[in-house]
GROMACS .gro file of C-alpha atoms in nm:
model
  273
    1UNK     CA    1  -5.417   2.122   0.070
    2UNK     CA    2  -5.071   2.019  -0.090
    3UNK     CA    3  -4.979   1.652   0.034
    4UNK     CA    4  -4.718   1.614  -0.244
    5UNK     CA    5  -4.469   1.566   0.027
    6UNK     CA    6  -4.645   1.311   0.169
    7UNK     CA    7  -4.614   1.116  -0.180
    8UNK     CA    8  -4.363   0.819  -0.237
    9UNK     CA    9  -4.060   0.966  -0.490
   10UNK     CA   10  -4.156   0.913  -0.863
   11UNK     CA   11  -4.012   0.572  -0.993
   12UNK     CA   12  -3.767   0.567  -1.272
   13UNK     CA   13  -3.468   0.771  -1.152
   14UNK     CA   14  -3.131   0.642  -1.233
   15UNK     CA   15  -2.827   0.636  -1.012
   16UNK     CA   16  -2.508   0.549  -1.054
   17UNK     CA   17  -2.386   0.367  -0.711
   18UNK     CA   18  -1.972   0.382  -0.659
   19UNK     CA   19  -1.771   0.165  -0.464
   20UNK     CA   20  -1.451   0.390  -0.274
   21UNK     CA   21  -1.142   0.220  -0.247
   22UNK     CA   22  -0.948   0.119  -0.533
   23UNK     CA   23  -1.229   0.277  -0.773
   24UNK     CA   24  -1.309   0.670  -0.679
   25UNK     CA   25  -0.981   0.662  -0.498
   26UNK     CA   26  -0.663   0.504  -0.532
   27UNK     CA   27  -0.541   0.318  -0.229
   28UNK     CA   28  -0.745   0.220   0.111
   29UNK     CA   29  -0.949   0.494   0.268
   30UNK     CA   30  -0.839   0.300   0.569
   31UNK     CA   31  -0.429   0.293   0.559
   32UNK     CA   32  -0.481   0.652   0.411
   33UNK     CA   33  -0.549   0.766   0.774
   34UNK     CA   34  -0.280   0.536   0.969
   35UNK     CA   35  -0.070   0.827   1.029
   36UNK     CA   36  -0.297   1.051   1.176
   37UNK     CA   37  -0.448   0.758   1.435
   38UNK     CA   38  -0.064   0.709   1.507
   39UNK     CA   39   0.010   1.099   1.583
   40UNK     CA   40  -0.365   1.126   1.786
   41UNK     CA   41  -0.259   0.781   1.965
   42UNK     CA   42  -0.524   0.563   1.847
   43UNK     CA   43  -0.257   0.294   1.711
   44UNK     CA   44   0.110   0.207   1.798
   45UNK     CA   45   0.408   0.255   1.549
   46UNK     CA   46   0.318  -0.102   1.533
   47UNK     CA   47   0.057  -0.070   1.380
   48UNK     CA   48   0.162   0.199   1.141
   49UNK     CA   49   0.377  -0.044   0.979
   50UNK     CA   50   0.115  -0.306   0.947
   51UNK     CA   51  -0.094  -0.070   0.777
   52UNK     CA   52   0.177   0.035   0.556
   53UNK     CA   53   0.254  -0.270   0.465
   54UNK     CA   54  -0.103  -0.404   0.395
   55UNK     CA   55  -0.124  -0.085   0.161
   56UNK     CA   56   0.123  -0.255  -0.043
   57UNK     CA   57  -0.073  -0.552  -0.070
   58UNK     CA   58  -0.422  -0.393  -0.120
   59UNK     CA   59  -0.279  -0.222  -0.357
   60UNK     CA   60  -0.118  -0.525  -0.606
   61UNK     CA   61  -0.388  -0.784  -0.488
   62UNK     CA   62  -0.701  -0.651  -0.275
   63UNK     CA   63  -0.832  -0.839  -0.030
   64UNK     CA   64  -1.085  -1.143  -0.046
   65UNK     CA   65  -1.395  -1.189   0.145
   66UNK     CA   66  -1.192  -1.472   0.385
   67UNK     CA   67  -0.922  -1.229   0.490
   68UNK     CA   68  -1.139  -0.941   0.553
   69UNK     CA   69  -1.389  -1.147   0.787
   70UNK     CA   70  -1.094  -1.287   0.964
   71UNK     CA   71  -0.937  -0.962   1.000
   72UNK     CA   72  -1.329  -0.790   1.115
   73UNK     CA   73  -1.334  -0.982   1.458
   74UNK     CA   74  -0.960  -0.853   1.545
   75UNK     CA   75  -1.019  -0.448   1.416
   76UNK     CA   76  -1.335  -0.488   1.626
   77UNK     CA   77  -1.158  -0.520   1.906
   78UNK     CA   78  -0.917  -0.245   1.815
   79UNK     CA   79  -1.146  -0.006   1.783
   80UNK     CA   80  -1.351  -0.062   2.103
   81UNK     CA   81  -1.290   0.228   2.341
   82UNK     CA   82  -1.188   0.540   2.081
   83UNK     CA   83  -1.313   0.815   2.191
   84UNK     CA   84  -1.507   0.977   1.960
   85UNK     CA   85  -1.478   1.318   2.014
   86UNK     CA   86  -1.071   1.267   1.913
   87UNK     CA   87  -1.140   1.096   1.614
   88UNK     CA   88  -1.371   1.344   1.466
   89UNK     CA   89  -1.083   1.621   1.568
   90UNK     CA   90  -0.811   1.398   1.347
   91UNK     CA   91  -1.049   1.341   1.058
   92UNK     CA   92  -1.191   1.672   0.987
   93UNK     CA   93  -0.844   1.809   1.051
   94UNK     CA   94  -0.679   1.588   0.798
   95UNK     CA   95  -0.938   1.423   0.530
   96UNK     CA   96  -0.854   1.664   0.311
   97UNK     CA   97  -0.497   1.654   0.360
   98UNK     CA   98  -0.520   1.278   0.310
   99UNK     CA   99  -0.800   1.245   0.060
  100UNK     CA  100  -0.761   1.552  -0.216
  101UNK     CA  101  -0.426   1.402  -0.393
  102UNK     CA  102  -0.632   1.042  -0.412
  103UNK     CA  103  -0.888   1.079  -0.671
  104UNK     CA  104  -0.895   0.907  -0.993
  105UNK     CA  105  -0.926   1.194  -1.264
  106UNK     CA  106  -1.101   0.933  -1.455
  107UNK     CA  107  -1.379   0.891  -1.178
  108UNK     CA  108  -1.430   1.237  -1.135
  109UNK     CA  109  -1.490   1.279  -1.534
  110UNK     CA  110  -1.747   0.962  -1.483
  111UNK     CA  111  -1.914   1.109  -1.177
  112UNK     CA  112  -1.985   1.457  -1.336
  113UNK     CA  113  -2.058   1.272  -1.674
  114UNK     CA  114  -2.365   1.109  -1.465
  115UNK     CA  115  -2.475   1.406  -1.287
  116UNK     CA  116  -2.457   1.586  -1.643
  117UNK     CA  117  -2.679   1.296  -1.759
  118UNK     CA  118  -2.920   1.396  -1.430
  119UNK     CA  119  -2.824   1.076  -1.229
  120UNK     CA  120  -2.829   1.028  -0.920
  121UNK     CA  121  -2.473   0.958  -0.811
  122UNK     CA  122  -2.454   0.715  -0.485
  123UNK     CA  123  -2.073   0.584  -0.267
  124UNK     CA  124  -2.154   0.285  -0.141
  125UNK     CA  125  -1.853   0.130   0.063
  126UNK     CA  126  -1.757  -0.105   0.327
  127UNK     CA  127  -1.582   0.208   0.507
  128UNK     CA  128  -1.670   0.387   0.784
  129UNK     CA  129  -1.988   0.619   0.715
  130UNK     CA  130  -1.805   0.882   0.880
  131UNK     CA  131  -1.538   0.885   0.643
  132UNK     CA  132  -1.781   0.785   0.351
  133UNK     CA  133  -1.996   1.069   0.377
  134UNK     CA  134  -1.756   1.315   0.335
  135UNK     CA  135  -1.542   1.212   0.035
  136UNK     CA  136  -1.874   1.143  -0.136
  137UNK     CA  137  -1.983   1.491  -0.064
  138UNK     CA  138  -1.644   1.628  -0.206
  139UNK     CA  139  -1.653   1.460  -0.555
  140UNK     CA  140  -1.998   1.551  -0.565
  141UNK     CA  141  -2.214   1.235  -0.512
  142UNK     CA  142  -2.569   1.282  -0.422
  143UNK     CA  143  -2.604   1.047  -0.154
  144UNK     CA  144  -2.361   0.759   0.073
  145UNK     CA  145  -2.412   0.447   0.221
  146UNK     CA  146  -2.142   0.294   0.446
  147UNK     CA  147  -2.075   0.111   0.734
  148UNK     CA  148  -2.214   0.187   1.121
  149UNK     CA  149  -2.076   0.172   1.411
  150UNK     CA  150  -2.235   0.194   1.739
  151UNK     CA  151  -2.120   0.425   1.982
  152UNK     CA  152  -2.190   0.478   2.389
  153UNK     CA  153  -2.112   0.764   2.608
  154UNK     CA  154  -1.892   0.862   2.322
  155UNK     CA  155  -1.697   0.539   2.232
  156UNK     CA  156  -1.724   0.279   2.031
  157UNK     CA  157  -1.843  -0.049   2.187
  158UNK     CA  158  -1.689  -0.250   1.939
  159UNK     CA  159  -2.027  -0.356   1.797
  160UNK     CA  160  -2.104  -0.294   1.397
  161UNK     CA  161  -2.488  -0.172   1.344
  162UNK     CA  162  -2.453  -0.253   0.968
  163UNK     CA  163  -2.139  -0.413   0.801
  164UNK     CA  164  -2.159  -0.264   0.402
  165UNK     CA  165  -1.931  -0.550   0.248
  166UNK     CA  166  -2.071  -0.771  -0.027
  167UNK     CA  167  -2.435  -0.900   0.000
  168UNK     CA  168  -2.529  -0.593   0.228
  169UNK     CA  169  -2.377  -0.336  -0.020
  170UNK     CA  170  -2.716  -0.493  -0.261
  171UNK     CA  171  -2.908  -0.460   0.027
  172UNK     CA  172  -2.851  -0.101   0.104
  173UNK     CA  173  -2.865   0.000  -0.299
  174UNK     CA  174  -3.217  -0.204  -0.301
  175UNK     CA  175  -3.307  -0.008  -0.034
  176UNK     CA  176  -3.200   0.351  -0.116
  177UNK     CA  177  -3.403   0.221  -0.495
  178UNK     CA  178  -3.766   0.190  -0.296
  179UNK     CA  179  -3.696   0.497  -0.054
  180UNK     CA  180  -3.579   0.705  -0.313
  181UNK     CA  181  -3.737   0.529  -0.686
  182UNK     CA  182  -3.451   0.447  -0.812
  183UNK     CA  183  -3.528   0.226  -1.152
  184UNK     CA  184  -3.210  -0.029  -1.111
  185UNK     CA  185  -3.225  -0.155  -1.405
  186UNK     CA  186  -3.157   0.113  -1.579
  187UNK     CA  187  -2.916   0.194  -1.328
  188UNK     CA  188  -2.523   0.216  -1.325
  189UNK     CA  189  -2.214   0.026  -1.051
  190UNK     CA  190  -1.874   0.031  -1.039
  191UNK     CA  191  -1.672  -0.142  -0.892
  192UNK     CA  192  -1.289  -0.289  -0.823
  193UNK     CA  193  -1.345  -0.591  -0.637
  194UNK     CA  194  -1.576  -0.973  -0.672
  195UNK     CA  195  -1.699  -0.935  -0.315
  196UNK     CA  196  -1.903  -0.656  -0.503
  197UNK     CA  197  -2.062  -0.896  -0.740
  198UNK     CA  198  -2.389  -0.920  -0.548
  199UNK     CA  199  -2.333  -0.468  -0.594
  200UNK     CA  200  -2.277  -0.494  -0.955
  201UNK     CA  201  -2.596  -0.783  -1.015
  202UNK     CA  202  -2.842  -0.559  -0.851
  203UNK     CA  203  -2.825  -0.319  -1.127
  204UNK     CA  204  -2.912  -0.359  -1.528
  205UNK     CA  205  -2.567  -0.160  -1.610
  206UNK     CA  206  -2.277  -0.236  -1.404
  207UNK     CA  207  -1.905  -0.191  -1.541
  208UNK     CA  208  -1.561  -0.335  -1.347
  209UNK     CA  209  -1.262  -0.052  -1.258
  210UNK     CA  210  -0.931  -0.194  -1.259
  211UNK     CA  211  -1.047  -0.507  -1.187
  212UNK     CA  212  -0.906  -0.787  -0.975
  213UNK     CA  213  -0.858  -1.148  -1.119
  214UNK     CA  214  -1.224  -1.308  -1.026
  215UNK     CA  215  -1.419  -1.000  -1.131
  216UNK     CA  216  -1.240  -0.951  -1.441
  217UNK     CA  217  -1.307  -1.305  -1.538
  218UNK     CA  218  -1.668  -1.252  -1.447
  219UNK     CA  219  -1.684  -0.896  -1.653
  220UNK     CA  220  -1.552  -1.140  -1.981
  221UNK     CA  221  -1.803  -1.412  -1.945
  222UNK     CA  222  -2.107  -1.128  -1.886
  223UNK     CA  223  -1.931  -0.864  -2.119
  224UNK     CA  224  -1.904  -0.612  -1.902
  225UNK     CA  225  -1.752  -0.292  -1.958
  226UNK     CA  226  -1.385  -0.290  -1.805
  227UNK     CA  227  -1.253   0.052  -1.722
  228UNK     CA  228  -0.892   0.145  -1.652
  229UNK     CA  229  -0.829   0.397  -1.379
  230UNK     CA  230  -0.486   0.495  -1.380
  231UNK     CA  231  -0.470   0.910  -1.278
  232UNK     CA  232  -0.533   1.048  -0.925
  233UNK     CA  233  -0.552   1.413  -0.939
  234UNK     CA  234  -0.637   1.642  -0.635
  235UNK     CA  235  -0.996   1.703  -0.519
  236UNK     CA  236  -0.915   2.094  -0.517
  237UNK     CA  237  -0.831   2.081  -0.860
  238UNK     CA  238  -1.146   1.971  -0.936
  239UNK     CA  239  -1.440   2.035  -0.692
  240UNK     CA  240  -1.480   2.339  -0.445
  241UNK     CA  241  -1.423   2.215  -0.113
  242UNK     CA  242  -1.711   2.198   0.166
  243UNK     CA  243  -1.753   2.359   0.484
  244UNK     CA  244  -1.567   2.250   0.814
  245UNK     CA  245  -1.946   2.180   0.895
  246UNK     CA  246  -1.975   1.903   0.599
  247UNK     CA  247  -1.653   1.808   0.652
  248UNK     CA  248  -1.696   1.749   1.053
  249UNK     CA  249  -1.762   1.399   1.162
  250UNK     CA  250  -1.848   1.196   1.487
  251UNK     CA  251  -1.595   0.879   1.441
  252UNK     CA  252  -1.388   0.676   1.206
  253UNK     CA  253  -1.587   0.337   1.195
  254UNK     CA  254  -1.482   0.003   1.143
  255UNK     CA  255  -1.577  -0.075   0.827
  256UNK     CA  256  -1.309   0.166   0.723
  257UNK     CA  257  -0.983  -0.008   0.842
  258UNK     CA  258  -1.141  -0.397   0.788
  259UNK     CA  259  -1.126  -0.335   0.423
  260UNK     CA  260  -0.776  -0.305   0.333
  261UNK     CA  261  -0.632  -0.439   0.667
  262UNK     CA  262  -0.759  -0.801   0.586
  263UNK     CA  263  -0.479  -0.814   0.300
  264UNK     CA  264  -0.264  -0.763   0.555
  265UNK     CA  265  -0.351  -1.049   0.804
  266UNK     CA  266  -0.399  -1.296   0.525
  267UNK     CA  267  -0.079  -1.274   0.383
  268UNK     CA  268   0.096  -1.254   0.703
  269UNK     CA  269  -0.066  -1.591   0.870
  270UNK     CA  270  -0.010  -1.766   0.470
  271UNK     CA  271   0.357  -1.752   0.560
  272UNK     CA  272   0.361  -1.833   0.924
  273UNK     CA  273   0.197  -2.166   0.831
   0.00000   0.00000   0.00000
């Protein structure tokens, strides 16, 4: 009798856990998709502008861990009630539309440098899992972790399962470690942003991508590598595309607009003060 299968994974694998926005890709995964929630009629032309507004500052100045748990309470609320049989339609008809012109040529060089080396190669993001799961599948990671949200009768309820921003990110890479014996310490992170410090400690090798102010201070008093991502280059051009079967999801998530929309509501209650 065989009960390999029944054995716990070998320890000592490495991964190499990636953060999304603003490190594999070059803006928010979030504002990426305003358009198409605008044409299905998940958002108002409103809220369009918000989001490309917000873009512009995620994009010069991120957002902190204050704005995006101020903003969390309000997209909550927004999302409540999409259904989530049009959401999958809008996603799997345009993620690769959206997504494929995004991609830092430097990450993709780093991500097939690490599965050359026979790592592991693991997205972990505060996004929606069910946009999450299938960029990581198109650059090739191994596995995903991102955020949940629970669904009833085919909507959202408004209510997160599991938030992946900051201390949870560690939590889920811990976990992932003892389910799949991952040896962290001789693991790899990278990420953009110091609410992924707690991301970056819980492995013995983690490097900073275009890194904002806090982090990169942190990266010079830990010597840390700090990599410059400066060239997004289409998925095509690079990977072979997946099937409309890997590509087909069940709904956007929250996690996935909280992200970059905090920068957004920051900003815009600073200057009505």
């Amino acid at each position: 009798m065989n009960d390999s299968a029944a054995l716990p994974p070998a320890p000592g694998r490495v991964a190499a856990f990636f953060d999304l926005d603003k490190t594999v890709i070059a803006k928010s995964s979030a504002l990426a998709f305003s358009r198409p929630f605008f044409q299905g009629g998940l958002i108002n032309r409103r809220g369009v502008l918000k989001s490309a507004y917000a873009q512009f500052v995620f994009a010069s100045s991120g957002a902190d861990a204050d704005q995006v748990e101020r903003m969390r309470a309000h997209l909550t609320a927004l999302c409540a009630g999409w259904d989530v049989e049009q959401v999958r339609s809008i996603v799997e008809e345009t993620l690769h539309d959206i997504v494929d012109p995004l991609v830092y040529a430097e990450a993709a060089e780093l991500v097939a440098a690490h599965k050359a080396d026979g790592h592991d190669v693991v997205v972990v993001s505060a996004s929606g899992e069910e946009i999450v799961t299938p960029i990581a599948a198109m650059i090739g990671a191994t596995h995903s972790v991102g955020t949940r949200m629970v669904a009833v009768d085919g909507r959202y309820t408004g209510e997160i399962d599991f938030y992946c921003y900051g201390p949870n990110k560690a939590t889920a890479i811990r976990d992932l470690a003892d389910e799949l014996g991952y040896d962290l310490a001789a693991s790899h992170a990278y990420s953009d942003s110091s609410t992924d410090l707690p991301m970056l400690e819980a492995v013995g090798k983690p490097s900073v991508v275009n890194p904002d102010r806090g982090l990169r201070k942190v990266a010079a008093e830990r010597e840390w590598p700090v990599l410059t991502f400066t060239k997004p280059v289409s998925l095509r051009s690079r990977f072979h595309a997946p099937s409309g079967t890997t590509v087909a999801v069940t709904a956007i998530g929250l996690g996935a607009v909280a992200t970059a929309g905090a920068a957004w509501y920051g900003l815009h209650r600073r200057r009505r003060r």
